[in-house]
CSV table of C-alpha atoms in Angstrom, one decimal:
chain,number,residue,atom,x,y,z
A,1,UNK,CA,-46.0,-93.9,-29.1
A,2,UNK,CA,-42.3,-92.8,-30.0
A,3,UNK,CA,-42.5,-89.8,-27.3
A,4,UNK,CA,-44.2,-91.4,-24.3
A,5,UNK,CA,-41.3,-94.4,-24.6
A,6,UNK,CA,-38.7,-91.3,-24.9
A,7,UNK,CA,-39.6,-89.1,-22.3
A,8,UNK,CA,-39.8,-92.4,-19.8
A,9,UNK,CA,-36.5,-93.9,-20.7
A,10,UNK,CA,-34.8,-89.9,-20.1
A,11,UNK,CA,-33.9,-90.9,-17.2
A,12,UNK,CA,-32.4,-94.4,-18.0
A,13,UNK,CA,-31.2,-92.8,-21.5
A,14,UNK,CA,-28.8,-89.7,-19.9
A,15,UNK,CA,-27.9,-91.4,-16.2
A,16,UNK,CA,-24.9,-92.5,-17.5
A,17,UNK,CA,-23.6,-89.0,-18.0
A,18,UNK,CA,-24.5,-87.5,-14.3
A,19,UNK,CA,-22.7,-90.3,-12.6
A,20,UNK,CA,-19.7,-90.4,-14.1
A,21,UNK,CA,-19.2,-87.5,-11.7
A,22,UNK,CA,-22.5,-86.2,-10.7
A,23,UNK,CA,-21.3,-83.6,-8.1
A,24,UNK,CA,-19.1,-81.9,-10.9
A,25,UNK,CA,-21.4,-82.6,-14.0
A,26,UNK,CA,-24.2,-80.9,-11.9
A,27,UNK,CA,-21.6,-77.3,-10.8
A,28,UNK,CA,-20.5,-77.6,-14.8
A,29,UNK,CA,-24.3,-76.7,-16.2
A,30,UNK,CA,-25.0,-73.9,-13.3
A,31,UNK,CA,-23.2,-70.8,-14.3
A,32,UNK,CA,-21.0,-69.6,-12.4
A,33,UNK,CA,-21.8,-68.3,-8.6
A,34,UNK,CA,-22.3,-64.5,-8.4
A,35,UNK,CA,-23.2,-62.7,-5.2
A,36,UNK,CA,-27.1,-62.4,-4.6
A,37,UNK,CA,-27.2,-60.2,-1.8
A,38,UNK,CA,-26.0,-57.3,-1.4
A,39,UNK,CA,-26.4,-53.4,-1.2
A,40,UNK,CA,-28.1,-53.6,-4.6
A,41,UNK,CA,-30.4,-56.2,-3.4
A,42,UNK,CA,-34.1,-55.6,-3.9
A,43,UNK,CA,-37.6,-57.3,-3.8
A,44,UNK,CA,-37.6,-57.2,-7.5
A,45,UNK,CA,-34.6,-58.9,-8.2
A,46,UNK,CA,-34.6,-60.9,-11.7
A,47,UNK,CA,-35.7,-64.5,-11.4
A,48,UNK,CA,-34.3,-67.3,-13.3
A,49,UNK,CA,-36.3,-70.8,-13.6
A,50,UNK,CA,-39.3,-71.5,-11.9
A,51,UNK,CA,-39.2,-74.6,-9.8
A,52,UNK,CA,-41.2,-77.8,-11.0
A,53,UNK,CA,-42.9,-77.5,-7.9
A,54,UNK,CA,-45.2,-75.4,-5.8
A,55,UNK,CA,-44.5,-75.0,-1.8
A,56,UNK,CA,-47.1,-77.0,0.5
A,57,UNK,CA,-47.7,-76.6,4.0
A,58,UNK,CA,-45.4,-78.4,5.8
A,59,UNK,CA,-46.9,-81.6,7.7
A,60,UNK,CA,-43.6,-83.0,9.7
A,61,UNK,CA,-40.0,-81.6,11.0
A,62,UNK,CA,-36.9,-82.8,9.2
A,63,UNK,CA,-33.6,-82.2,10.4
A,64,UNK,CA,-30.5,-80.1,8.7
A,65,UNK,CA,-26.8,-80.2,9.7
A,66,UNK,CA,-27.5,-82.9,12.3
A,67,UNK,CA,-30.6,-81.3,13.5
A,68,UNK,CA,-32.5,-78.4,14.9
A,69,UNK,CA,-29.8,-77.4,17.5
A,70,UNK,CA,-30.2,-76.3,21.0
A,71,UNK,CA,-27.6,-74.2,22.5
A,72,UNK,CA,-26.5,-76.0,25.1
A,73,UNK,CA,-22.6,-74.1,25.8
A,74,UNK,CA,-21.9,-70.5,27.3
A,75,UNK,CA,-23.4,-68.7,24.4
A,76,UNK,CA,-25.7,-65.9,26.4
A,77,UNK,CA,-25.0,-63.3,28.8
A,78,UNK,CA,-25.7,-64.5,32.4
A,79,UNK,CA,-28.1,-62.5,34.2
A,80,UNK,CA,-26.3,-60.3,37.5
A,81,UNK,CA,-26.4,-62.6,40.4
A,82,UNK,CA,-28.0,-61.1,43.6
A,83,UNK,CA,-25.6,-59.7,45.8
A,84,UNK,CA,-24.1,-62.4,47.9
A,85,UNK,CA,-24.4,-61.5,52.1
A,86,UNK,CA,-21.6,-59.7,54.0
A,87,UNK,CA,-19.3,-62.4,54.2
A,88,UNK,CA,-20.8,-65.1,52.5
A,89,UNK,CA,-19.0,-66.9,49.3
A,90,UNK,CA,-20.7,-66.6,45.6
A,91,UNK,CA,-22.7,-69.6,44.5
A,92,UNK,CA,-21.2,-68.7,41.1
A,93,UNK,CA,-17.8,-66.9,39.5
A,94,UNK,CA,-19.2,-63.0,38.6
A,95,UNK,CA,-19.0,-62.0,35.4
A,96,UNK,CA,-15.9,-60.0,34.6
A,97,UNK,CA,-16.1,-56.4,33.5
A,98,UNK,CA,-15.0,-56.9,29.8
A,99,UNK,CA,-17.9,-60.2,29.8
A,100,UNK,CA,-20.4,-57.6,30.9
A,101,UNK,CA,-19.4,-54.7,28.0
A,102,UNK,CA,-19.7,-57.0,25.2
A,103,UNK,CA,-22.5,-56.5,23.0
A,104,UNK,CA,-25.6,-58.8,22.3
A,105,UNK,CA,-26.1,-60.1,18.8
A,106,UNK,CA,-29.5,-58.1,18.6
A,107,UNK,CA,-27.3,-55.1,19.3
A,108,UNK,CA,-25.3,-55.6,16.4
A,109,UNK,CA,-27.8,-57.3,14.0
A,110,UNK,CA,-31.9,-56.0,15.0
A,111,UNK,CA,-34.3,-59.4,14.8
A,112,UNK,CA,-36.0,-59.5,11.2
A,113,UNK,CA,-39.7,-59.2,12.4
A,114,UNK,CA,-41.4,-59.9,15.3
A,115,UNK,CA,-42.0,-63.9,14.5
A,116,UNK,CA,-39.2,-65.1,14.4
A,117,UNK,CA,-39.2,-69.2,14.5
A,118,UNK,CA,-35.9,-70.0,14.1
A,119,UNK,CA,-32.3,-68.5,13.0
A,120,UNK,CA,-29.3,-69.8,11.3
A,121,UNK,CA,-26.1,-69.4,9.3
A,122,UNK,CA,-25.9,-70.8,5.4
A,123,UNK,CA,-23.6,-73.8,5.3
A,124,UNK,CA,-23.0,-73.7,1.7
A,125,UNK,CA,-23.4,-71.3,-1.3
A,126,UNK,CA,-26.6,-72.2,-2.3
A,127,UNK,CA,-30.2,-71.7,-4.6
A,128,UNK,CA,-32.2,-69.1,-3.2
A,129,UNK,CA,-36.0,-68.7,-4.5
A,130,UNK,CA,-38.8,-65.9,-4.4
A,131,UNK,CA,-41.9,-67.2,-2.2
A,132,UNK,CA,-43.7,-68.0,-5.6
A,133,UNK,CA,-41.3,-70.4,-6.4
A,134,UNK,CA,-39.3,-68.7,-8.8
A,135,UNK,CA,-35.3,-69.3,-8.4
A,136,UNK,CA,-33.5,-65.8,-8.4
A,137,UNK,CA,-30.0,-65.7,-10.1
A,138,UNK,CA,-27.1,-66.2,-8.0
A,139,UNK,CA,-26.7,-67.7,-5.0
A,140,UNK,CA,-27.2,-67.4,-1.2
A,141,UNK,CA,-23.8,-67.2,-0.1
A,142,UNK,CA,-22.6,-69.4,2.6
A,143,UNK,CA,-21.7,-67.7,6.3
A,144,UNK,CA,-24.5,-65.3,6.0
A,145,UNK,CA,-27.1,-65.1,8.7
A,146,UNK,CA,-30.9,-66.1,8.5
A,147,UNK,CA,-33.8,-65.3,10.3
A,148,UNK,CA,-36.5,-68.5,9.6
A,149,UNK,CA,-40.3,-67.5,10.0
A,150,UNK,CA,-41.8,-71.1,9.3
A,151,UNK,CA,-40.6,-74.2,7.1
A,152,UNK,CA,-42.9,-75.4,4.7
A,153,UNK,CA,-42.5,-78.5,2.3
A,154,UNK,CA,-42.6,-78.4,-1.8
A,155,UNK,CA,-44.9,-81.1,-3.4
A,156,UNK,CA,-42.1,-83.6,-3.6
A,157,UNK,CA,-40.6,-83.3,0.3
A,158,UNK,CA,-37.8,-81.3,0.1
A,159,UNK,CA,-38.2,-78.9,3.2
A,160,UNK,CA,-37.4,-75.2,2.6
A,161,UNK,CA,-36.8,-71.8,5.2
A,162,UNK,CA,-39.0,-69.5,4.8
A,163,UNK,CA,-36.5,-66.7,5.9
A,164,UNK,CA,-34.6,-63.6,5.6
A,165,UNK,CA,-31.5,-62.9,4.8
A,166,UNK,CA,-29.2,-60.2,6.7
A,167,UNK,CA,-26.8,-59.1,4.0
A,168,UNK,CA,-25.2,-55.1,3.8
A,169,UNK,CA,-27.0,-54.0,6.5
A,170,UNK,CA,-29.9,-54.9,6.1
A,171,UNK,CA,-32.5,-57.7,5.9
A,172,UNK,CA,-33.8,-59.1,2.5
A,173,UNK,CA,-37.2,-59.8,1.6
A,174,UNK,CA,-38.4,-63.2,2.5
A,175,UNK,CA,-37.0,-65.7,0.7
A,176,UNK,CA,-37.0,-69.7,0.4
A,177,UNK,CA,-33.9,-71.3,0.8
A,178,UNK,CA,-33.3,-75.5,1.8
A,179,UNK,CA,-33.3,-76.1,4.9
A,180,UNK,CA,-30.5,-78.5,4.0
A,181,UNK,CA,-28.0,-75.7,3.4
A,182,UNK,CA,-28.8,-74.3,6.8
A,183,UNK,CA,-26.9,-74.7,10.5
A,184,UNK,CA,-30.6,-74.1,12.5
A,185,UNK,CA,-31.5,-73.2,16.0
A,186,UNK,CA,-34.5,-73.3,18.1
A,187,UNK,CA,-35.5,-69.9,19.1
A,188,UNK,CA,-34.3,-66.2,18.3
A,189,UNK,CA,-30.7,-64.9,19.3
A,190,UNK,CA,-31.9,-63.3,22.0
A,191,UNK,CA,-29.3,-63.1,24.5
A,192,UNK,CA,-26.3,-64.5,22.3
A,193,UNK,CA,-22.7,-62.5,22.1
A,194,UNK,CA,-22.2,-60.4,19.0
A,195,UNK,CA,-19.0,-62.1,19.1
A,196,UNK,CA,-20.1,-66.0,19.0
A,197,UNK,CA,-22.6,-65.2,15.5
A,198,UNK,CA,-20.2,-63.4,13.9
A,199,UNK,CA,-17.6,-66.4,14.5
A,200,UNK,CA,-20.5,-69.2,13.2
A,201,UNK,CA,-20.8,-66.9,10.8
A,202,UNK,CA,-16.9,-66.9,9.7
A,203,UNK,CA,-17.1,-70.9,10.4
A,204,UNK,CA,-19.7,-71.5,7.3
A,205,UNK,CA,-18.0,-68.5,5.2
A,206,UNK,CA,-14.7,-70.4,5.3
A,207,UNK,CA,-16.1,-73.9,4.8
A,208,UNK,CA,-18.4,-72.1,2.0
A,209,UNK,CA,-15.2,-70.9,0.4
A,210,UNK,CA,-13.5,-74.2,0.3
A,211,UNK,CA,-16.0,-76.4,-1.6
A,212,UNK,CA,-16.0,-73.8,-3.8
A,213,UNK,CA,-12.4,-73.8,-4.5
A,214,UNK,CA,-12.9,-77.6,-4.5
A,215,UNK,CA,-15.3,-77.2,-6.9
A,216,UNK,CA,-12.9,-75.5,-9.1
A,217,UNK,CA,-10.2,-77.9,-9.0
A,218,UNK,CA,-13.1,-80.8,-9.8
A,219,UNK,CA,-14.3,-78.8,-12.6
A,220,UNK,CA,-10.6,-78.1,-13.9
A,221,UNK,CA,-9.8,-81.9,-14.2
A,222,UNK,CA,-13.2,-82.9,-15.8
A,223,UNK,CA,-12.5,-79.8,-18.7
A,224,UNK,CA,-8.8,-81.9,-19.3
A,225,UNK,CA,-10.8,-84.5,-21.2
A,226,UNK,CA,-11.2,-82.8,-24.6
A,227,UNK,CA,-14.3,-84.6,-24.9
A,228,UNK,CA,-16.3,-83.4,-22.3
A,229,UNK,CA,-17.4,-80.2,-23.6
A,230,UNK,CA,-19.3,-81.5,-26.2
A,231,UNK,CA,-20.7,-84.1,-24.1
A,232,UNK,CA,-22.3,-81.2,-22.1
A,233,UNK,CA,-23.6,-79.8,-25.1
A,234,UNK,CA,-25.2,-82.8,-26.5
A,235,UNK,CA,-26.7,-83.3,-22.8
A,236,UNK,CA,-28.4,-80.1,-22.2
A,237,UNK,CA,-29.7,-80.3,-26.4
A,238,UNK,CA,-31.1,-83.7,-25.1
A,239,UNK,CA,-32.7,-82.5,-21.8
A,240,UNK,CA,-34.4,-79.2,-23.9
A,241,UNK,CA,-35.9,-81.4,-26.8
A,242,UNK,CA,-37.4,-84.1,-24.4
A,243,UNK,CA,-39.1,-81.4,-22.0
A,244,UNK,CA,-40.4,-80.0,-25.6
A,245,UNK,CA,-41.6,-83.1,-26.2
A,246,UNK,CA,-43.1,-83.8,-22.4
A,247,UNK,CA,-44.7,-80.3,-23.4
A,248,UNK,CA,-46.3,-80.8,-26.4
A,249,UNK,CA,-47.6,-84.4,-25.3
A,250,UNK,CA,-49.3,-82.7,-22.9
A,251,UNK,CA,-50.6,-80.1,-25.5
A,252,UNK,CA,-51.4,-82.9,-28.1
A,253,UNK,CA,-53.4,-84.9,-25.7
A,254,UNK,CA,-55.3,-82.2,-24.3
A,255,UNK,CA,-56.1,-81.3,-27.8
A,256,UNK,CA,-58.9,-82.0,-30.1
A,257,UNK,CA,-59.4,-81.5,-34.1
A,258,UNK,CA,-56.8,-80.3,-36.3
A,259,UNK,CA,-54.7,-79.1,-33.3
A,260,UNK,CA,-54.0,-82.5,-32.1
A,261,UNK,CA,-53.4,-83.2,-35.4
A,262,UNK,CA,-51.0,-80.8,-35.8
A,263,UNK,CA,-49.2,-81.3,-32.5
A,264,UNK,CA,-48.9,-85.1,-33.5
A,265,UNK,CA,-47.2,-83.9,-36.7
A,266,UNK,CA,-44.9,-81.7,-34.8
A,267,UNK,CA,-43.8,-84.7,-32.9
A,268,UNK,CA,-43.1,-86.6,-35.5
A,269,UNK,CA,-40.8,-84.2,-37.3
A,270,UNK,CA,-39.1,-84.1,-33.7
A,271,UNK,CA,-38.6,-88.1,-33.7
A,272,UNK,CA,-35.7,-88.0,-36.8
A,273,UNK,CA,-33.4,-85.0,-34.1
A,274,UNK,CA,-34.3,-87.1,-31.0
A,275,UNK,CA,-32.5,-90.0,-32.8
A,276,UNK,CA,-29.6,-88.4,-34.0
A,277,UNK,CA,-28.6,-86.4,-30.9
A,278,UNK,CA,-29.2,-89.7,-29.1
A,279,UNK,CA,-26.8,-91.4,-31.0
A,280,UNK,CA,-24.2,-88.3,-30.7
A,281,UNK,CA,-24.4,-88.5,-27.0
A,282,UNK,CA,-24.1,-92.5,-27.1
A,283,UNK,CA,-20.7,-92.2,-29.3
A,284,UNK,CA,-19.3,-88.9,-27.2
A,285,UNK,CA,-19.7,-90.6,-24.2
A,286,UNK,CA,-18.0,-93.5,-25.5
A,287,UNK,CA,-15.5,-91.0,-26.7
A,288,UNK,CA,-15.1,-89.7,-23.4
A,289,UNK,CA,-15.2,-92.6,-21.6
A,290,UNK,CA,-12.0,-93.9,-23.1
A,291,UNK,CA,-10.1,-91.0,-23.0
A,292,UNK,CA,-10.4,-91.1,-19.3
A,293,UNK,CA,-9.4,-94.8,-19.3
A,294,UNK,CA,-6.1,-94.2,-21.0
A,295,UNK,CA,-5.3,-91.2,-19.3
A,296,UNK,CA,-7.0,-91.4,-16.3
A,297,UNK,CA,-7.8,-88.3,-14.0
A,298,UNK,CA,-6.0,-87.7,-10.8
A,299,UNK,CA,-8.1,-87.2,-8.0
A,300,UNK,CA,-8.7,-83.6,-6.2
A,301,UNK,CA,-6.7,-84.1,-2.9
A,302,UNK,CA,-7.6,-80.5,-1.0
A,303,UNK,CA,-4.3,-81.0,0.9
A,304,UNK,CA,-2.6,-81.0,-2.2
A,305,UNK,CA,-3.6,-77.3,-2.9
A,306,UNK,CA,-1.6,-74.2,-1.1
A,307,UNK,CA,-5.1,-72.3,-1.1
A,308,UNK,CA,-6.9,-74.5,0.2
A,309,UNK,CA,-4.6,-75.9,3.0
A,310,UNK,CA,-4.7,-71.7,3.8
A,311,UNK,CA,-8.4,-72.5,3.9
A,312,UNK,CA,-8.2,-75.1,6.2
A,313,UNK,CA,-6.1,-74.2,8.1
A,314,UNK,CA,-8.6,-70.8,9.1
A,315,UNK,CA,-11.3,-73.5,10.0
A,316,UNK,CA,-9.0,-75.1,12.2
A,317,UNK,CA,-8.7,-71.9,14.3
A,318,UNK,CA,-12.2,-71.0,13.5
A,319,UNK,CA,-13.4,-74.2,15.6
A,320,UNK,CA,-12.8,-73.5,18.6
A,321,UNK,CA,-15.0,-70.3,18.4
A,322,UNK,CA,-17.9,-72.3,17.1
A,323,UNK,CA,-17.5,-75.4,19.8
A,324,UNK,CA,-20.6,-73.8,22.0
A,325,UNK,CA,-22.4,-74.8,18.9
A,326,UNK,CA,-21.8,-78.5,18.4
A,327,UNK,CA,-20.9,-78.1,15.5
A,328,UNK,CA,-18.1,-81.0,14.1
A,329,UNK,CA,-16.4,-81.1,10.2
């Protein structure tokens, strides 16, 4: 009965690591970002973890980034109005010359496919995963364009894009990224300035850039408490010895004859580890813990930081590009 009570009281048993600081203990385990698309990019590009899940259709809308938007501001090239009557006044200001020149988003970037359900820009840098679920290594990088075919929902909720990607020149394979970490809207860019996507785009690559610096600076003032390393080892020895054990539960109960027998002895062995790392964890914690009561850990203050008061500052005059959007910080 040991393993059952274990693998239920995980959650209860390691919660008191993730919220010391759960955005920073969360960017500590995941390596560190590297770009995932690119010229290199191909279909067969190595995949990491498989999810825990399987996609499902999807049965309801959600909304991202305050919503599915509709454009509502100047974003698309007017038609030409009719030529107004020998001396009659325009119902409407004409277009000026350099208006007319400028190129159309789909001049610059082609549409993905034909079906194209919605399109966006990646708010964040973020997990990207094949259609089978797999996660590929890296990350989707924030500011880059997407092309959304249809949204469908994984067996626990969480809404994902089932989209491409438009990264060196070309668009990726289809690919399932969060709908969360997407700025979405209605409808193809059909009709939209070159101009205004490329500026959403440099909105999101900037505000991409600057939780990761923040990031950075969180991670840098978690690493100042010489017990945290450790901590993070014991963790991650904890969570790979309890999904062993959820495993070979499984295995043992499935099983019949000497094979249960033997998975039940495999467990057992198991039970003497479980208990020590347990109680390593409890005491570095502790450890930890009271380091960061006597010295205390200053908080990340982004204004603080000459790179990323540069950053800010870029979004700043980045906005008002972006305002046709309705997009607000």
């Amino acid at each position: 009965m040991f393993w059952p009570r274990y693998i239920s009281a995980l959650a209860l048993g390691t919660a008191a690591v993730y919220f010391l600081a759960p955005p920073v203990w969360e960017r500590l385990r995941q390596p560190s970002p590297e770009p995932l698309f690119g010229e290199d990019y191909a279909e067969d590009f190595p995949s990491g973890d498989a999810l825990p899940f399987q996609p499902v259709p999807a049965v309801h809308d959600t909304r991202s980034f305050g919503g599915v938007r509709k454009i509502t501001a100047r974003p698309r090239r007017q038609p030409a109005p009719a030529p107004a009557q020998s001396g009659a006044t325009a119902a409407c200001p004409q277009p000026s010359e350099a208006q007319e020149d400028e190129p159309l988003s789909l001049d610059s970037i082609p549409q993905s496919s034909p079906v194209v359900m919605r399109w966006g820009v990646l708010t964040v840098n973020g997990p990207v995963y094949k259609k089978d679920g797999k996660k590929l290594q890296g990350k989707a990088p924030g500011g880059f364009l997407v092309e959304i075919a249809k949204t469908v929902f994984t067996s626990r909720g969480d809404e994902m894009a089932l989209c491409s990607v438009w990264s060196g020149g070309k668009w990726s394979a289809q690919c399932l990224v969060p709908t969360s970490n997407i700025a979405m809207f209605e409808g193809t860019r059909d009709g939209l300035y070159a101009s205004d996507v490329a500026n959403l785009m440099e909105y999101f690559r900037l505000n991409s850039a600057l939780a990761e610096r923040k990031a950075r600076m969180e991670g840098d003032a978690l690493r100042a408490n010489p017990y945290s390393a450790r901590l993070l080892e014991l963790n991650a020895e904890n969570r790979r010895m309890a999904a062993r054990a959820e495993e070979l539960v499984k295995r043992r109960d499935a099983a019949t004859g000497p094979e249960r027998n033997r998975l039940a002895d495999e467990l057992r062995r198991m039970e003497k580890d479980s208990a020590r790392i347990s109680g390593d964890l409890k005491r570095q914690l502790e450890l930890y813990e009271n380091w960061k009561t006597e010295h205390g850990v200053k908080p990340v203050i982004v204004e603080d930081d000459p790179e990323c008061r540069d950053i800010l500052a870029k979004i700043r005059a980045a906005e008002p590009g972006v305002a046709m959007f309705g997009l607000h910080r």
